[in-house]
Amino acid sequence: MNAIARLERLPIGSPHFRFLYLLGLGWALDAMDVGLISFTLPALAKEFHLTQAQAGLLGSAGLLGMLLGAAFGGRLADRFGRRGVVAVSLMIAGLGSLLTALAPTPAWLFFFRFLTGVGLGAELPVAVSLMGELVPTPVRGRFVIWLEAFWAVGWTLAALVGFLLVPALGWRWAFVVGGLPALYAAYLRRSMVESPRWLVAQGRSGEAHVIVEQMEQVILAEGKALPDPRQIPLPQPRPYRDLFRGQLGRRTFFIALAWFTLNAGYYGIFIWLPSLLVAQGFSLVRSLEFVLLMTLAQLPGYLAAAW
């Protein structure tokens, strides 16, 4: 029985939830880094006397970096493994946030936010891939959405940082807190396992069997029985161009269209709302209160989607 078949027959147990929490914490820290610009932009615009156009560029710098990071993160994960790319990209995002706290001019602010975005863009899709590849196929959707739910946790952290730190200590301390992913990356690199499915695809089946065997031992120790094995054929590699033609091409197009429209609305609201409210005469603290409530409202949506 190959390692993928052993992985697919596993009952859900503590190893799966451990992987979820490990990746979820990194996901939440990433979301916090993305959200910090929303809760600090009014203060940044005031300190650096930014025009509306300059504030727009600064708010979009991280998203431009995410575009670049996402374009290359998947390729790097296919070549070097999921775990390493997740850890390194987390470190880049955290370092970018720390450097943002030291930025002396708007130009450096733009560059460091762009760098943060590169790390975020590489980490997010690869973390989803790793989570999906560590659980049996029938529950993959549920675990991926649970992982996505940590995004709301991260935005809530960003809102709390903006609400508590920015008015009292200034925007720079908010980005110092945003540097936590750089520290967490080292812990994640030691604690997270590699995807057995990726190892099998690389011809490293022995390493994949070791990881699955460790999961089996923990699940057996929890008193759960392993189902009878059934042989699952190993997946065959396909060229990237297959994603853009035939049936897969249609799926790629409509999923990309859904993500495009979702993100346009999501980031358009969450990144700009504090600045728009301040421009309308609300205090910074009051505007952050509104966004904090909106952020908390995401959690029921995630949980309902997972169910």
PDB file of C-alpha atoms in Angstrom:
ATOM      1  CA  MET A   1       0.000   0.000   0.000  1.00  0.00           C
ATOM      2  CA  ASN A   2       1.484   3.339  -1.013  1.00  0.00           C
ATOM      3  CA  ALA A   3       1.809   6.261   1.380  1.00  0.00           C
ATOM      4  CA  ILE A   4      -1.086   8.197  -0.175  1.00  0.00           C
ATOM      5  CA  ALA A   5      -3.436   5.242   0.352  1.00  0.00           C
ATOM      6  CA  ARG A   6      -2.311   5.027   3.986  1.00  0.00           C
ATOM      7  CA  LEU A   7      -2.898   8.759   4.395  1.00  0.00           C
ATOM      8  CA  GLU A   8      -6.371   8.579   2.838  1.00  0.00           C
ATOM      9  CA  ARG A   9      -7.576   5.808   5.173  1.00  0.00           C
ATOM     10  CA  LEU A  10      -6.648   7.632   8.382  1.00  0.00           C
ATOM     11  CA  PRO A  11      -9.491   8.604  10.729  1.00  0.00           C
ATOM     12  CA  ILE A  12      -9.406  12.265  11.704  1.00  0.00           C
ATOM     13  CA  GLY A  13      -7.392  12.664  14.885  1.00  0.00           C
ATOM     14  CA  SER A  14      -5.099  14.962  16.799  1.00  0.00           C
ATOM     15  CA  PRO A  15      -2.320  14.962  14.156  1.00  0.00           C
ATOM     16  CA  HIS A  16      -4.665  16.597  11.646  1.00  0.00           C
ATOM     17  CA  PHE A  17      -5.796  19.226  14.138  1.00  0.00           C
ATOM     18  CA  ARG A  18      -2.197  19.860  15.196  1.00  0.00           C
ATOM     19  CA  PHE A  19      -1.287  20.628  11.582  1.00  0.00           C
ATOM     20  CA  LEU A  20      -4.362  22.863  11.355  1.00  0.00           C
ATOM     21  CA  TYR A  21      -3.337  24.880  14.421  1.00  0.00           C
ATOM     22  CA  LEU A  22       0.295  25.151  13.317  1.00  0.00           C
ATOM     23  CA  LEU A  23      -0.621  26.425   9.866  1.00  0.00           C
ATOM     24  CA  GLY A  24      -3.563  28.401  11.220  1.00  0.00           C
ATOM     25  CA  LEU A  25      -1.409  30.449  13.565  1.00  0.00           C
ATOM     26  CA  GLY A  26       0.898  31.334  10.683  1.00  0.00           C
ATOM     27  CA  TRP A  27      -2.176  32.155   8.588  1.00  0.00           C
ATOM     28  CA  ALA A  28      -3.528  34.442  11.337  1.00  0.00           C
ATOM     29  CA  LEU A  29      -0.190  36.236  11.658  1.00  0.00           C
ATOM     30  CA  ASP A  30      -0.149  36.730   7.898  1.00  0.00           C
ATOM     31  CA  ALA A  31      -3.669  38.138   7.981  1.00  0.00           C
ATOM     32  CA  MET A  32      -2.598  40.491  10.748  1.00  0.00           C
ATOM     33  CA  ASP A  33       0.254  41.748   8.577  1.00  0.00           C
ATOM     34  CA  VAL A  34      -2.125  42.353   5.666  1.00  0.00           C
ATOM     35  CA  GLY A  35      -4.620  44.116   7.894  1.00  0.00           C
ATOM     36  CA  LEU A  36      -2.161  46.387   9.669  1.00  0.00           C
ATOM     37  CA  ILE A  37      -1.979  48.780   6.743  1.00  0.00           C
ATOM     38  CA  SER A  38      -5.735  49.300   7.021  1.00  0.00           C
ATOM     39  CA  PHE A  39      -5.547  50.297  10.675  1.00  0.00           C
ATOM     40  CA  THR A  40      -2.395  52.393  10.365  1.00  0.00           C
ATOM     41  CA  LEU A  41      -2.982  54.158   7.037  1.00  0.00           C
ATOM     42  CA  PRO A  42      -4.782  57.178   8.556  1.00  0.00           C
ATOM     43  CA  ALA A  43      -1.869  57.721  10.967  1.00  0.00           C
ATOM     44  CA  LEU A  44       0.706  57.160   8.197  1.00  0.00           C
ATOM     45  CA  ALA A  45      -1.021  59.628   5.896  1.00  0.00           C
ATOM     46  CA  LYS A  46      -1.049  62.235   8.649  1.00  0.00           C
ATOM     47  CA  GLU A  47       2.598  61.824   9.696  1.00  0.00           C
ATOM     48  CA  PHE A  48       4.060  61.748   6.180  1.00  0.00           C
ATOM     49  CA  HIS A  49       1.571  64.280   4.718  1.00  0.00           C
ATOM     50  CA  LEU A  50       0.520  61.842   2.009  1.00  0.00           C
ATOM     51  CA  THR A  51      -1.764  62.913  -0.778  1.00  0.00           C
ATOM     52  CA  GLN A  52      -4.769  60.762  -1.570  1.00  0.00           C
ATOM     53  CA  ALA A  53      -2.896  59.240  -4.521  1.00  0.00           C
ATOM     54  CA  GLN A  54       0.172  58.467  -2.380  1.00  0.00           C
ATOM     55  CA  ALA A  55      -2.001  56.881   0.295  1.00  0.00           C
ATOM     56  CA  GLY A  56      -3.599  54.771  -2.421  1.00  0.00           C
ATOM     57  CA  LEU A  57      -0.218  53.553  -3.633  1.00  0.00           C
ATOM     58  CA  LEU A  58       0.870  52.744  -0.093  1.00  0.00           C
ATOM     59  CA  GLY A  59      -2.333  50.833   0.630  1.00  0.00           C
ATOM     60  CA  SER A  60      -1.856  48.825  -2.561  1.00  0.00           C
ATOM     61  CA  ALA A  61       1.881  48.158  -2.187  1.00  0.00           C
ATOM     62  CA  GLY A  62       1.392  45.008  -0.129  1.00  0.00           C
ATOM     63  CA  LEU A  63      -1.199  43.699  -2.588  1.00  0.00           C
ATOM     64  CA  LEU A  64       1.216  44.220  -5.479  1.00  0.00           C
ATOM     65  CA  GLY A  65       3.817  42.254  -3.539  1.00  0.00           C
ATOM     66  CA  MET A  66       1.284  39.501  -2.910  1.00  0.00           C
ATOM     67  CA  LEU A  67       0.666  39.274  -6.648  1.00  0.00           C
ATOM     68  CA  LEU A  68       4.374  38.667  -7.244  1.00  0.00           C
ATOM     69  CA  GLY A  69       4.761  36.260  -4.315  1.00  0.00           C
ATOM     70  CA  ALA A  70       1.733  34.205  -5.324  1.00  0.00           C
ATOM     71  CA  ALA A  71       3.006  33.971  -8.909  1.00  0.00           C
ATOM     72  CA  PHE A  72       6.217  32.272  -7.785  1.00  0.00           C
ATOM     73  CA  GLY A  73       5.288  30.656  -4.463  1.00  0.00           C
ATOM     74  CA  GLY A  74       3.532  27.673  -6.007  1.00  0.00           C
ATOM     75  CA  ARG A  75       6.389  26.965  -8.402  1.00  0.00           C
ATOM     76  CA  LEU A  76       8.898  27.101  -5.569  1.00  0.00           C
ATOM     77  CA  ALA A  77       6.723  24.819  -3.428  1.00  0.00           C
ATOM     78  CA  ASP A  78       6.538  22.260  -6.242  1.00  0.00           C
ATOM     79  CA  ARG A  79      10.300  22.288  -6.537  1.00  0.00           C
ATOM     80  CA  PHE A  80      11.520  22.637  -2.944  1.00  0.00           C
ATOM     81  CA  GLY A  81       8.588  21.429  -0.865  1.00  0.00           C
ATOM     82  CA  ARG A  82       5.625  23.012   0.857  1.00  0.00           C
ATOM     83  CA  ARG A  83       6.992  23.235   4.392  1.00  0.00           C
ATOM     84  CA  GLY A  84      10.132  25.170   3.499  1.00  0.00           C
ATOM     85  CA  VAL A  85       8.339  27.700   1.318  1.00  0.00           C
ATOM     86  CA  VAL A  86       5.716  28.343   4.028  1.00  0.00           C
ATOM     87  CA  ALA A  87       8.413  28.955   6.645  1.00  0.00           C
ATOM     88  CA  VAL A  88      10.658  31.146   4.483  1.00  0.00           C
ATOM     89  CA  SER A  89       7.769  33.234   3.167  1.00  0.00           C
ATOM     90  CA  LEU A  90       6.507  33.773   6.724  1.00  0.00           C
ATOM     91  CA  MET A  91       9.956  34.990   7.679  1.00  0.00           C
ATOM     92  CA  ILE A  92      10.048  37.405   4.721  1.00  0.00           C
ATOM     93  CA  ALA A  93       6.640  38.800   5.659  1.00  0.00           C
ATOM     94  CA  GLY A  94       7.665  39.281   9.281  1.00  0.00           C
ATOM     95  CA  LEU A  95      10.948  40.954   8.383  1.00  0.00           C
ATOM     96  CA  GLY A  96       9.137  43.230   5.953  1.00  0.00           C
ATOM     97  CA  SER A  97       6.811  44.335   8.737  1.00  0.00           C
ATOM     98  CA  LEU A  98       9.697  44.988  11.126  1.00  0.00           C
ATOM     99  CA  LEU A  99      11.463  47.061   8.482  1.00  0.00           C
ATOM    100  CA  THR A 100       8.246  48.997   7.878  1.00  0.00           C
ATOM    101  CA  ALA A 101       8.417  50.097  11.523  1.00  0.00           C
ATOM    102  CA  LEU A 102      11.808  51.691  10.770  1.00  0.00           C
ATOM    103  CA  ALA A 103      10.881  53.326   7.460  1.00  0.00           C
ATOM    104  CA  PRO A 104      12.099  56.955   7.332  1.00  0.00           C
ATOM    105  CA  THR A 105      10.286  58.069   4.152  1.00  0.00           C
ATOM    106  CA  PRO A 106       7.159  57.185   2.123  1.00  0.00           C
ATOM    107  CA  ALA A 107       9.367  55.543  -0.525  1.00  0.00           C
ATOM    108  CA  TRP A 108      10.805  53.138   2.027  1.00  0.00           C
ATOM    109  CA  LEU A 109       7.329  52.523   3.414  1.00  0.00           C
ATOM    110  CA  PHE A 110       6.182  51.496  -0.054  1.00  0.00           C
ATOM    111  CA  PHE A 111       9.165  49.204  -0.590  1.00  0.00           C
ATOM    112  CA  PHE A 112       8.906  47.460   2.793  1.00  0.00           C
ATOM    113  CA  ARG A 113       5.152  46.937   2.405  1.00  0.00           C
ATOM    114  CA  PHE A 114       5.829  45.483  -1.036  1.00  0.00           C
ATOM    115  CA  LEU A 115       8.408  43.123   0.499  1.00  0.00           C
ATOM    116  CA  THR A 116       5.910  42.095   3.175  1.00  0.00           C
ATOM    117  CA  GLY A 117       3.394  41.360   0.452  1.00  0.00           C
ATOM    118  CA  VAL A 118       5.844  39.131  -1.430  1.00  0.00           C
ATOM    119  CA  GLY A 119       6.148  36.913   1.631  1.00  0.00           C
ATOM    120  CA  LEU A 120       2.408  36.895   2.243  1.00  0.00           C
ATOM    121  CA  GLY A 121       1.580  36.096  -1.368  1.00  0.00           C
ATOM    122  CA  ALA A 122       3.933  33.126  -1.406  1.00  0.00           C
ATOM    123  CA  GLU A 123       2.813  31.744   1.956  1.00  0.00           C
ATOM    124  CA  LEU A 124      -0.955  31.820   1.680  1.00  0.00           C
ATOM    125  CA  PRO A 125      -1.596  29.505  -1.314  1.00  0.00           C
ATOM    126  CA  VAL A 126       1.174  27.111  -0.293  1.00  0.00           C
ATOM    127  CA  ALA A 127      -0.218  26.818   3.244  1.00  0.00           C
ATOM    128  CA  VAL A 128      -3.605  25.914   1.753  1.00  0.00           C
ATOM    129  CA  SER A 129      -1.936  23.277  -0.420  1.00  0.00           C
ATOM    130  CA  LEU A 130      -0.072  21.793   2.519  1.00  0.00           C
ATOM    131  CA  MET A 131      -3.221  21.650   4.656  1.00  0.00           C
ATOM    132  CA  GLY A 132      -5.213  20.011   1.874  1.00  0.00           C
ATOM    133  CA  GLU A 133      -2.510  17.440   1.233  1.00  0.00           C
ATOM    134  CA  LEU A 134      -2.244  16.381   4.891  1.00  0.00           C
ATOM    135  CA  VAL A 135      -5.872  15.312   5.333  1.00  0.00           C
ATOM    136  CA  PRO A 136      -8.019  12.673   3.607  1.00  0.00           C
ATOM    137  CA  THR A 137      -9.873  13.889   0.534  1.00  0.00           C
ATOM    138  CA  PRO A 138     -13.438  13.653   1.993  1.00  0.00           C
ATOM    139  CA  VAL A 139     -12.656  16.254   4.696  1.00  0.00           C
ATOM    140  CA  ARG A 140     -10.268  18.421   2.702  1.00  0.00           C
ATOM    141  CA  GLY A 141     -12.795  21.190   2.105  1.00  0.00           C
ATOM    142  CA  ARG A 142     -13.661  21.414   5.789  1.00  0.00           C
ATOM    143  CA  PHE A 143     -10.062  21.671   6.930  1.00  0.00           C
ATOM    144  CA  VAL A 144      -9.144  24.200   4.257  1.00  0.00           C
ATOM    145  CA  ILE A 145     -12.043  26.445   5.316  1.00  0.00           C
ATOM    146  CA  TRP A 146     -11.104  26.046   8.978  1.00  0.00           C
ATOM    147  CA  LEU A 147      -7.633  27.191   7.978  1.00  0.00           C
ATOM    148  CA  GLU A 148      -9.173  30.135   6.116  1.00  0.00           C
ATOM    149  CA  ALA A 149     -11.124  31.016   9.274  1.00  0.00           C
ATOM    150  CA  PHE A 150      -7.835  31.949  10.935  1.00  0.00           C
ATOM    151  CA  TRP A 151      -7.800  34.873   8.489  1.00  0.00           C
ATOM    152  CA  ALA A 152     -10.608  36.473  10.475  1.00  0.00           C
ATOM    153  CA  VAL A 153      -8.614  35.832  13.659  1.00  0.00           C
ATOM    154  CA  GLY A 154      -5.631  37.634  12.146  1.00  0.00           C
ATOM    155  CA  TRP A 155      -7.699  40.610  10.999  1.00  0.00           C
ATOM    156  CA  THR A 156      -9.185  40.795  14.483  1.00  0.00           C
ATOM    157  CA  LEU A 157      -5.651  40.891  15.904  1.00  0.00           C
ATOM    158  CA  ALA A 158      -4.777  43.664  13.452  1.00  0.00           C
ATOM    159  CA  ALA A 159      -7.880  45.586  14.516  1.00  0.00           C
ATOM    160  CA  LEU A 160      -6.974  45.178  18.181  1.00  0.00           C
ATOM    161  CA  VAL A 161      -3.392  46.281  17.527  1.00  0.00           C
ATOM    162  CA  GLY A 162      -4.676  49.301  15.623  1.00  0.00           C
ATOM    163  CA  PHE A 163      -7.300  50.055  18.242  1.00  0.00           C
ATOM    164  CA  LEU A 164      -5.020  49.674  21.273  1.00  0.00           C
ATOM    165  CA  LEU A 165      -1.516  50.553  20.074  1.00  0.00           C
ATOM    166  CA  VAL A 166      -1.795  53.094  17.277  1.00  0.00           C
ATOM    167  CA  PRO A 167      -3.624  55.838  19.237  1.00  0.00           C
ATOM    168  CA  ALA A 168      -1.410  55.296  22.322  1.00  0.00           C
ATOM    169  CA  LEU A 169       2.051  54.422  20.971  1.00  0.00           C
ATOM    170  CA  GLY A 170       1.965  55.234  17.268  1.00  0.00           C
ATOM    171  CA  TRP A 171       1.899  53.238  14.047  1.00  0.00           C
ATOM    172  CA  ARG A 172       5.514  52.011  14.275  1.00  0.00           C
ATOM    173  CA  TRP A 173       4.777  49.775  17.254  1.00  0.00           C
ATOM    174  CA  ALA A 174       1.952  48.175  15.323  1.00  0.00           C
ATOM    175  CA  PHE A 175       4.420  47.002  12.673  1.00  0.00           C
ATOM    176  CA  VAL A 176       6.834  45.780  15.354  1.00  0.00           C
ATOM    177  CA  VAL A 177       4.044  43.455  16.505  1.00  0.00           C
ATOM    178  CA  GLY A 178       3.562  42.574  12.842  1.00  0.00           C
ATOM    179  CA  GLY A 179       7.094  41.158  12.848  1.00  0.00           C
ATOM    180  CA  LEU A 180       5.964  38.129  14.883  1.00  0.00           C
ATOM    181  CA  PRO A 181       5.711  35.878  11.786  1.00  0.00           C
ATOM    182  CA  ALA A 182       9.505  36.102  11.422  1.00  0.00           C
ATOM    183  CA  LEU A 183       9.905  34.498  14.854  1.00  0.00           C
ATOM    184  CA  TYR A 184       7.134  31.974  14.324  1.00  0.00           C
ATOM    185  CA  ALA A 185       8.660  30.843  11.023  1.00  0.00           C
ATOM    186  CA  ALA A 186      11.593  29.215  12.821  1.00  0.00           C
ATOM    187  CA  TYR A 187       9.258  27.266  15.115  1.00  0.00           C
ATOM    188  CA  LEU A 188       7.029  26.217  12.225  1.00  0.00           C
ATOM    189  CA  ARG A 189      10.007  24.966  10.208  1.00  0.00           C
ATOM    190  CA  ARG A 190      10.911  22.572  13.058  1.00  0.00           C
ATOM    191  CA  SER A 191       7.386  21.522  14.038  1.00  0.00           C
ATOM    192  CA  MET A 192       5.616  21.062  10.696  1.00  0.00           C
ATOM    193  CA  VAL A 193       5.920  17.969   8.514  1.00  0.00           C
ATOM    194  CA  GLU A 194       6.329  17.931   4.777  1.00  0.00           C
ATOM    195  CA  SER A 195       3.436  16.899   2.559  1.00  0.00           C
ATOM    196  CA  PRO A 196       3.557  13.111   2.035  1.00  0.00           C
ATOM    197  CA  ARG A 197       1.855  13.604  -1.324  1.00  0.00           C
ATOM    198  CA  TRP A 198       4.635  15.949  -2.458  1.00  0.00           C
ATOM    199  CA  LEU A 199       7.286  13.523  -1.205  1.00  0.00           C
ATOM    200  CA  VAL A 200       5.704  10.688  -3.196  1.00  0.00           C
ATOM    201  CA  ALA A 201       5.631  12.902  -6.299  1.00  0.00           C
ATOM    202  CA  GLN A 202       9.356  13.529  -5.812  1.00  0.00           C
ATOM    203  CA  GLY A 203      10.128   9.813  -5.575  1.00  0.00           C
ATOM    204  CA  ARG A 204      10.779  10.032  -1.811  1.00  0.00           C
ATOM    205  CA  SER A 205       8.187   7.466  -0.777  1.00  0.00           C
ATOM    206  CA  GLY A 206      10.260   6.241   2.169  1.00  0.00           C
ATOM    207  CA  GLU A 207      10.075   9.659   3.861  1.00  0.00           C
ATOM    208  CA  ALA A 208       6.345   9.830   3.145  1.00  0.00           C
ATOM    209  CA  HIS A 209       5.780   6.434   4.800  1.00  0.00           C
ATOM    210  CA  VAL A 210       7.657   7.590   7.920  1.00  0.00           C
ATOM    211  CA  ILE A 211       5.389  10.653   8.293  1.00  0.00           C
ATOM    212  CA  VAL A 212       2.201   8.645   7.776  1.00  0.00           C
ATOM    213  CA  GLU A 213       3.375   5.941  10.175  1.00  0.00           C
ATOM    214  CA  GLN A 214       3.905   8.550  12.883  1.00  0.00           C
ATOM    215  CA  MET A 215       0.360   9.811  12.319  1.00  0.00           C
ATOM    216  CA  GLU A 216      -0.975   6.242  12.465  1.00  0.00           C
ATOM    217  CA  GLN A 217       0.731   5.583  15.788  1.00  0.00           C
ATOM    218  CA  VAL A 218      -0.800   8.688  17.378  1.00  0.00           C
ATOM    219  CA  ILE A 219      -4.275   7.861  16.065  1.00  0.00           C
ATOM    220  CA  LEU A 220      -4.007   4.259  17.294  1.00  0.00           C
ATOM    221  CA  ALA A 221      -2.911   5.545  20.701  1.00  0.00           C
ATOM    222  CA  GLU A 222      -6.132   7.588  20.762  1.00  0.00           C
ATOM    223  CA  GLY A 223      -8.098   4.344  20.549  1.00  0.00           C
ATOM    224  CA  LYS A 224      -9.194   4.709  16.929  1.00  0.00           C
ATOM    225  CA  ALA A 225      -9.048   1.767  14.550  1.00  0.00           C
ATOM    226  CA  LEU A 226      -7.480   2.029  11.133  1.00  0.00           C
ATOM    227  CA  PRO A 227      -9.838   0.993   8.312  1.00  0.00           C
ATOM    228  CA  ASP A 228      -8.868  -1.809   5.990  1.00  0.00           C
ATOM    229  CA  PRO A 229      -6.443  -0.585   3.359  1.00  0.00           C
ATOM    230  CA  ARG A 230      -7.518   0.031  -0.192  1.00  0.00           C
ATOM    231  CA  GLN A 231      -5.114   0.659  -2.988  1.00  0.00           C
ATOM    232  CA  ILE A 232      -5.144   4.149  -4.482  1.00  0.00           C
ATOM    233  CA  PRO A 233      -3.237   4.733  -7.710  1.00  0.00           C
ATOM    234  CA  LEU A 234      -0.518   7.331  -7.541  1.00  0.00           C
ATOM    235  CA  PRO A 235      -1.399  10.598  -9.295  1.00  0.00           C
ATOM    236  CA  GLN A 236       0.298  11.254 -12.592  1.00  0.00           C
ATOM    237  CA  PRO A 237       1.983  14.613 -13.191  1.00  0.00           C
ATOM    238  CA  ARG A 238       0.446  16.922 -15.761  1.00  0.00           C
ATOM    239  CA  PRO A 239       1.870  20.056 -17.405  1.00  0.00           C
ATOM    240  CA  TYR A 240       0.793  23.469 -16.140  1.00  0.00           C
ATOM    241  CA  ARG A 241      -0.815  24.298 -19.468  1.00  0.00           C
ATOM    242  CA  ASP A 242      -3.547  21.745 -18.712  1.00  0.00           C
ATOM    243  CA  LEU A 243      -4.917  24.227 -16.158  1.00  0.00           C
ATOM    244  CA  PHE A 244      -5.864  26.557 -18.994  1.00  0.00           C
ATOM    245  CA  ARG A 245      -7.542  24.236 -21.473  1.00  0.00           C
ATOM    246  CA  GLY A 246     -10.474  21.856 -21.636  1.00  0.00           C
ATOM    247  CA  GLN A 247     -12.488  21.109 -18.517  1.00  0.00           C
ATOM    248  CA  LEU A 248      -9.696  22.260 -16.193  1.00  0.00           C
ATOM    249  CA  GLY A 249      -9.470  25.513 -18.133  1.00  0.00           C
ATOM    250  CA  ARG A 250     -13.128  26.282 -17.419  1.00  0.00           C
ATOM    251  CA  ARG A 251     -12.638  25.523 -13.733  1.00  0.00           C
ATOM    252  CA  THR A 252      -9.530  27.692 -13.581  1.00  0.00           C
ATOM    253  CA  PHE A 253     -11.354  30.587 -15.227  1.00  0.00           C
ATOM    254  CA  PHE A 254     -14.412  30.560 -12.986  1.00  0.00           C
ATOM    255  CA  ILE A 255     -12.466  30.016  -9.754  1.00  0.00           C
ATOM    256  CA  ALA A 256     -10.111  32.863 -10.711  1.00  0.00           C
ATOM    257  CA  LEU A 257     -13.094  35.076 -11.532  1.00  0.00           C
ATOM    258  CA  ALA A 258     -14.674  34.290  -8.151  1.00  0.00           C
ATOM    259  CA  TRP A 259     -11.452  35.108  -6.299  1.00  0.00           C
ATOM    260  CA  PHE A 260     -10.962  38.314  -8.299  1.00  0.00           C
ATOM    261  CA  THR A 261     -14.419  39.673  -7.514  1.00  0.00           C
ATOM    262  CA  LEU A 262     -14.289  38.540  -3.888  1.00  0.00           C
ATOM    263  CA  ASN A 263     -10.915  40.155  -3.229  1.00  0.00           C
ATOM    264  CA  ALA A 264     -11.853  43.370  -5.030  1.00  0.00           C
ATOM    265  CA  GLY A 265     -14.754  43.838  -2.655  1.00  0.00           C
ATOM    266  CA  TYR A 266     -13.050  42.468   0.437  1.00  0.00           C
ATOM    267  CA  TYR A 267      -9.832  44.462   0.299  1.00  0.00           C
ATOM    268  CA  GLY A 268     -11.623  47.485  -1.089  1.00  0.00           C
ATOM    269  CA  ILE A 269     -13.756  47.613   2.046  1.00  0.00           C
ATOM    270  CA  PHE A 270     -11.356  46.478   4.733  1.00  0.00           C
ATOM    271  CA  ILE A 271      -8.242  48.384   3.687  1.00  0.00           C
ATOM    272  CA  TRP A 272      -9.940  51.676   2.924  1.00  0.00           C
ATOM    273  CA  LEU A 273     -12.820  51.909   5.381  1.00  0.00           C
ATOM    274  CA  PRO A 274     -10.849  53.351   8.358  1.00  0.00           C
ATOM    275  CA  SER A 275      -9.364  56.082   6.149  1.00  0.00           C
ATOM    276  CA  LEU A 276     -12.737  56.863   4.571  1.00  0.00           C
ATOM    277  CA  LEU A 277     -14.413  57.111   7.968  1.00  0.00           C
ATOM    278  CA  VAL A 278     -11.693  59.429   9.293  1.00  0.00           C
ATOM    279  CA  ALA A 279     -12.115  61.578   6.174  1.00  0.00           C
ATOM    280  CA  GLN A 280     -15.848  61.793   6.946  1.00  0.00           C
ATOM    281  CA  GLY A 281     -15.120  63.198  10.396  1.00  0.00           C
ATOM    282  CA  PHE A 282     -15.079  60.090  12.589  1.00  0.00           C
ATOM    283  CA  SER A 283     -12.268  59.784  15.111  1.00  0.00           C
ATOM    284  CA  LEU A 284      -9.565  57.215  14.436  1.00  0.00           C
ATOM    285  CA  VAL A 285     -10.637  55.168  17.463  1.00  0.00           C
ATOM    286  CA  ARG A 286     -14.298  55.212  16.405  1.00  0.00           C
ATOM    287  CA  SER A 287     -13.499  54.143  12.844  1.00  0.00           C
ATOM    288  CA  LEU A 288     -11.395  51.262  14.143  1.00  0.00           C
ATOM    289  CA  GLU A 289     -14.302  50.145  16.323  1.00  0.00           C
ATOM    290  CA  PHE A 290     -16.512  49.797  13.243  1.00  0.00           C
ATOM    291  CA  VAL A 291     -13.928  47.732  11.355  1.00  0.00           C
ATOM    292  CA  LEU A 292     -13.318  45.530  14.402  1.00  0.00           C
ATOM    293  CA  LEU A 293     -17.032  44.643  14.508  1.00  0.00           C
ATOM    294  CA  MET A 294     -17.008  43.875  10.766  1.00  0.00           C
ATOM    295  CA  THR A 295     -13.971  41.656  11.230  1.00  0.00           C
ATOM    296  CA  LEU A 296     -15.603  39.643  14.008  1.00  0.00           C
ATOM    297  CA  ALA A 297     -18.632  39.082  11.787  1.00  0.00           C
ATOM    298  CA  GLN A 298     -16.493  36.972   9.441  1.00  0.00           C
ATOM    299  CA  LEU A 299     -16.151  34.101  11.911  1.00  0.00           C
ATOM    300  CA  PRO A 300     -19.751  32.811  11.709  1.00  0.00           C
ATOM    301  CA  GLY A 301     -19.477  32.875   7.924  1.00  0.00           C
ATOM    302  CA  TYR A 302     -16.347  30.731   7.891  1.00  0.00           C
ATOM    303  CA  LEU A 303     -17.777  28.219  10.345  1.00  0.00           C
ATOM    304  CA  ALA A 304     -21.034  27.934   8.418  1.00  0.00           C
ATOM    305  CA  ALA A 305     -19.128  27.392   5.154  1.00  0.00           C
ATOM    306  CA  ALA A 306     -17.029  24.638   6.742  1.00  0.00           C
ATOM    307  CA  TRP A 307     -20.154  22.879   7.967  1.00  0.00           C
TER     308      TRP A 307
END
